[in-house]
Amino acid sequence: MKWNNCTQTEAQEAYDYAKSKYRGAAEEYLGNKKKLDSYYDEYRGMTAQADSFRSEKLSFEKRIEDIGEVISLLGEDGPVENAIAEANRAAKYAEGEFARSIVCSGVNSPPLGSIFSCPTVTENSYSLTALNELKKEKARLEQALAEVNAKINAMELEAERLMSQMNSLAVTQNELSRTMKNCSFEMVHYKKYA
């Protein structure tokens, strides 16, 4: 059969074939469009949820950082311990200076070092409890952060998978669209001869 010189029967067969092919491509196109829309909705929902988790992640990181700063302030060799040690040294020094400056027979100088002594963080039960609770909270937040990171990673992988499927469907949609255009062109052409 030739394109321009075909019998009426050949033209009708070619027309029917193009029409059938067009309908098949159109049905597949519509089915794929529904899948593509479904994937896109799922992708949008997932990215919104991932954004929410990222916001939560930033909050956890900030809280961990803040608690870490307080722990470092209260911890060994931290500024609070150093200030307490300096205050205790000053009280001991004042005790020694006072003892040398004022001498009364039969009267001992007051123990200024122990009177004005300040307990360290580990010696004060309230401070120690607070420090331990801060460490527990930091550990809990670090665990929660690890879980959020795992969720974000899983969502990013799923989003990549969905994007891959959407891209594949988009390529298929372009091919189906091209097939439908070619079939339409052939149907118009063979309709003249049928």
CSV table of C-alpha atoms in Angstrom, one decimal:
chain,number,residue,atom,x,y,z
A,1,MET,CA,0.0,0.0,0.0
A,2,LYS,CA,1.3,3.4,-0.9
A,3,TRP,CA,0.7,6.6,1.0
A,4,ASN,CA,-0.9,8.6,-1.8
A,5,ASN,CA,-2.1,5.8,-4.1
A,6,CYS,CA,-4.2,3.3,-2.0
A,7,THR,CA,-7.4,1.6,-2.6
A,8,GLN,CA,-10.5,2.4,-0.7
A,9,THR,CA,-10.3,-0.9,1.3
A,10,GLU,CA,-6.6,-0.3,2.1
A,11,ALA,CA,-7.4,3.3,3.2
A,12,GLN,CA,-10.2,2.0,5.4
A,13,GLU,CA,-7.9,-0.6,7.0
A,14,ALA,CA,-5.1,1.9,7.5
A,15,TYR,CA,-7.7,4.3,9.0
A,16,ASP,CA,-9.1,1.7,11.3
A,17,TYR,CA,-5.6,0.6,12.4
A,18,ALA,CA,-4.6,4.3,13.1
A,19,LYS,CA,-7.8,4.8,15.0
A,20,SER,CA,-7.3,1.7,17.1
A,21,LYS,CA,-3.7,2.7,17.8
A,22,TYR,CA,-4.9,6.2,18.7
A,23,ARG,CA,-7.5,4.9,21.2
A,24,GLY,CA,-5.0,2.6,22.8
A,25,ALA,CA,-2.5,5.4,23.2
A,26,ALA,CA,-5.2,7.8,24.5
A,27,GLU,CA,-6.3,5.3,27.1
A,28,GLU,CA,-2.8,4.6,28.3
A,29,TYR,CA,-2.1,8.4,28.3
A,30,LEU,CA,-5.1,9.0,30.6
A,31,GLY,CA,-4.2,6.2,32.9
A,32,ASN,CA,-0.6,7.5,33.1
A,33,LYS,CA,-1.9,11.0,33.7
A,34,LYS,CA,-3.8,9.7,36.8
A,35,LYS,CA,-0.6,7.9,38.0
A,36,LEU,CA,1.5,11.0,37.4
A,37,ASP,CA,-1.0,13.2,39.3
A,38,SER,CA,-1.0,10.7,42.2
A,39,TYR,CA,2.8,10.6,42.3
A,40,TYR,CA,2.9,14.3,42.2
A,41,ASP,CA,0.5,14.7,45.1
A,42,GLU,CA,2.4,12.1,47.1
A,43,TYR,CA,5.7,13.9,46.3
A,44,ARG,CA,4.2,17.3,47.4
A,45,GLY,CA,3.0,15.7,50.6
A,46,MET,CA,6.3,14.1,51.3
A,47,THR,CA,8.3,17.3,50.7
A,48,ALA,CA,6.0,19.2,53.0
A,49,GLN,CA,6.5,16.6,55.7
A,50,ALA,CA,10.2,16.6,55.1
A,51,ASP,CA,10.3,20.4,55.5
A,52,SER,CA,8.4,20.0,58.8
A,53,PHE,CA,11.1,17.4,59.9
A,54,ARG,CA,13.9,19.8,58.8
A,55,SER,CA,12.3,22.5,60.9
A,56,GLU,CA,12.1,20.1,63.8
A,57,LYS,CA,15.8,19.1,63.2
A,58,LEU,CA,16.9,22.8,63.4
A,59,SER,CA,15.0,23.1,66.7
A,60,PHE,CA,16.7,20.0,68.1
A,61,GLU,CA,20.1,21.2,67.0
A,62,LYS,CA,19.6,24.6,68.6
A,63,ARG,CA,18.3,23.0,71.8
A,64,ILE,CA,21.3,20.6,71.9
A,65,GLU,CA,23.7,23.4,71.3
A,66,ASP,CA,22.1,25.5,74.1
A,67,ILE,CA,22.1,22.6,76.6
A,68,GLY,CA,25.7,21.8,75.6
A,69,GLU,CA,26.7,25.3,76.5
A,70,VAL,CA,25.1,25.1,79.9
A,71,ILE,CA,26.7,21.7,80.5
A,72,SER,CA,30.1,23.1,79.6
A,73,LEU,CA,29.5,26.0,81.9
A,74,LEU,CA,28.7,23.7,84.8
A,75,GLY,CA,31.2,20.9,83.9
A,76,GLU,CA,34.7,20.2,85.2
A,77,ASP,CA,37.1,23.0,84.3
A,78,GLY,CA,34.1,25.1,83.3
A,79,PRO,CA,33.7,28.8,84.1
A,80,VAL,CA,31.4,28.0,87.1
A,81,GLU,CA,33.8,25.5,88.7
A,82,ASN,CA,36.7,27.9,88.0
A,83,ALA,CA,34.8,30.8,89.7
A,84,ILE,CA,33.9,28.6,92.7
A,85,ALA,CA,37.5,27.5,93.0
A,86,GLU,CA,38.7,31.1,92.8
A,87,ALA,CA,36.1,32.2,95.4
A,88,ASN,CA,37.2,29.4,97.7
A,89,ARG,CA,40.9,30.3,97.3
A,90,ALA,CA,40.1,33.9,98.1
A,91,ALA,CA,38.2,32.9,101.2
A,92,LYS,CA,41.2,30.7,102.3
A,93,TYR,CA,43.6,33.6,101.6
A,94,ALA,CA,41.4,36.0,103.6
A,95,GLU,CA,41.4,33.5,106.5
A,96,GLY,CA,45.2,33.4,106.4
A,97,GLU,CA,45.5,37.2,106.2
A,98,PHE,CA,43.0,37.7,108.9
A,99,ALA,CA,44.8,35.3,111.2
A,100,ARG,CA,48.1,37.1,110.7
A,101,SER,CA,46.6,40.6,111.1
A,102,ILE,CA,44.6,40.1,114.3
A,103,VAL,CA,46.1,38.1,117.1
A,104,CYS,CA,44.3,37.7,120.4
A,105,SER,CA,45.6,35.5,123.1
A,106,GLY,CA,43.5,32.5,123.7
A,107,VAL,CA,41.2,33.2,120.8
A,108,ASN,CA,41.5,31.5,117.5
A,109,SER,CA,40.7,33.5,114.4
A,110,PRO,CA,37.4,32.4,112.7
A,111,PRO,CA,37.7,29.9,109.9
A,112,LEU,CA,36.8,32.2,107.1
A,113,GLY,CA,37.8,29.7,104.5
A,114,SER,CA,35.2,27.2,105.6
A,115,ILE,CA,32.6,29.8,106.5
A,116,PHE,CA,32.6,31.4,103.1
A,117,SER,CA,33.4,28.2,101.2
A,118,CYS,CA,31.1,27.7,98.2
A,119,PRO,CA,30.3,24.1,97.3
A,120,THR,CA,31.3,23.0,93.8
A,121,VAL,CA,28.7,21.8,91.3
A,122,THR,CA,29.4,18.2,92.1
A,123,GLU,CA,29.2,18.9,95.9
A,124,ASN,CA,25.9,20.7,95.7
A,125,SER,CA,23.1,18.1,95.3
A,126,TYR,CA,20.8,20.6,93.5
A,127,SER,CA,23.5,21.6,91.0
A,128,LEU,CA,24.5,18.1,90.4
A,129,THR,CA,20.9,17.0,89.8
A,130,ALA,CA,20.4,19.8,87.4
A,131,LEU,CA,23.6,18.9,85.5
A,132,ASN,CA,22.6,15.2,85.3
A,133,GLU,CA,19.1,16.2,84.1
A,134,LEU,CA,20.7,18.4,81.4
A,135,LYS,CA,22.9,15.6,80.3
A,136,LYS,CA,19.9,13.2,80.1
A,137,GLU,CA,17.9,15.8,78.1
A,138,LYS,CA,20.8,16.4,75.8
A,139,ALA,CA,21.1,12.6,75.2
A,140,ARG,CA,17.3,12.4,74.6
A,141,LEU,CA,17.4,15.3,72.1
A,142,GLU,CA,20.4,13.7,70.3
A,143,GLN,CA,18.4,10.4,70.0
A,144,ALA,CA,15.4,12.4,68.7
A,145,LEU,CA,17.7,14.2,66.2
A,146,ALA,CA,19.1,10.9,64.9
A,147,GLU,CA,15.5,9.6,64.4
A,148,VAL,CA,14.5,12.8,62.6
A,149,ASN,CA,17.6,12.6,60.4
A,150,ALA,CA,16.8,9.0,59.6
A,151,LYS,CA,13.2,10.0,58.6
A,152,ILE,CA,14.5,12.9,56.5
A,153,ASN,CA,17.0,10.5,54.7
A,154,ALA,CA,14.2,8.0,54.1
A,155,MET,CA,11.9,10.7,52.7
A,156,GLU,CA,14.6,12.0,50.5
A,157,LEU,CA,15.2,8.6,49.0
A,158,GLU,CA,11.5,8.1,48.5
A,159,ALA,CA,11.2,11.5,46.9
A,160,GLU,CA,14.0,10.6,44.5
A,161,ARG,CA,12.2,7.3,43.7
A,162,LEU,CA,9.0,9.2,43.1
A,163,MET,CA,10.8,11.8,41.0
A,164,SER,CA,12.3,9.0,38.9
A,165,GLN,CA,8.9,7.4,38.3
A,166,MET,CA,7.4,10.8,37.4
A,167,ASN,CA,10.2,11.5,34.9
A,168,SER,CA,9.8,8.0,33.4
A,169,LEU,CA,6.0,8.6,33.1
A,170,ALA,CA,6.6,12.0,31.6
A,171,VAL,CA,8.8,10.4,28.9
A,172,THR,CA,6.1,7.8,28.3
A,173,GLN,CA,3.5,10.6,28.1
A,174,ASN,CA,5.5,12.4,25.5
A,175,GLU,CA,5.9,9.2,23.4
A,176,LEU,CA,2.1,8.5,23.7
A,177,SER,CA,1.3,12.1,22.7
A,178,ARG,CA,3.6,11.8,19.7
A,179,THR,CA,1.9,8.5,18.8
A,180,MET,CA,-1.6,10.1,19.1
A,181,LYS,CA,-0.5,13.0,16.9
A,182,ASN,CA,0.9,10.7,14.2
A,183,CYS,CA,-2.3,8.5,14.3
A,184,SER,CA,-4.4,11.6,14.0
A,185,PHE,CA,-2.4,12.7,11.0
A,186,GLU,CA,-2.8,9.3,9.4
A,187,MET,CA,-6.5,9.2,10.2
A,188,VAL,CA,-7.1,12.5,8.5
A,189,HIS,CA,-5.0,11.4,5.5
A,190,TYR,CA,-6.7,8.0,5.0
A,191,LYS,CA,-10.2,9.4,5.7
A,192,LYS,CA,-9.8,11.2,2.3
A,193,TYR,CA,-9.4,7.8,0.5
A,194,ALA,CA,-11.9,5.8,2.5
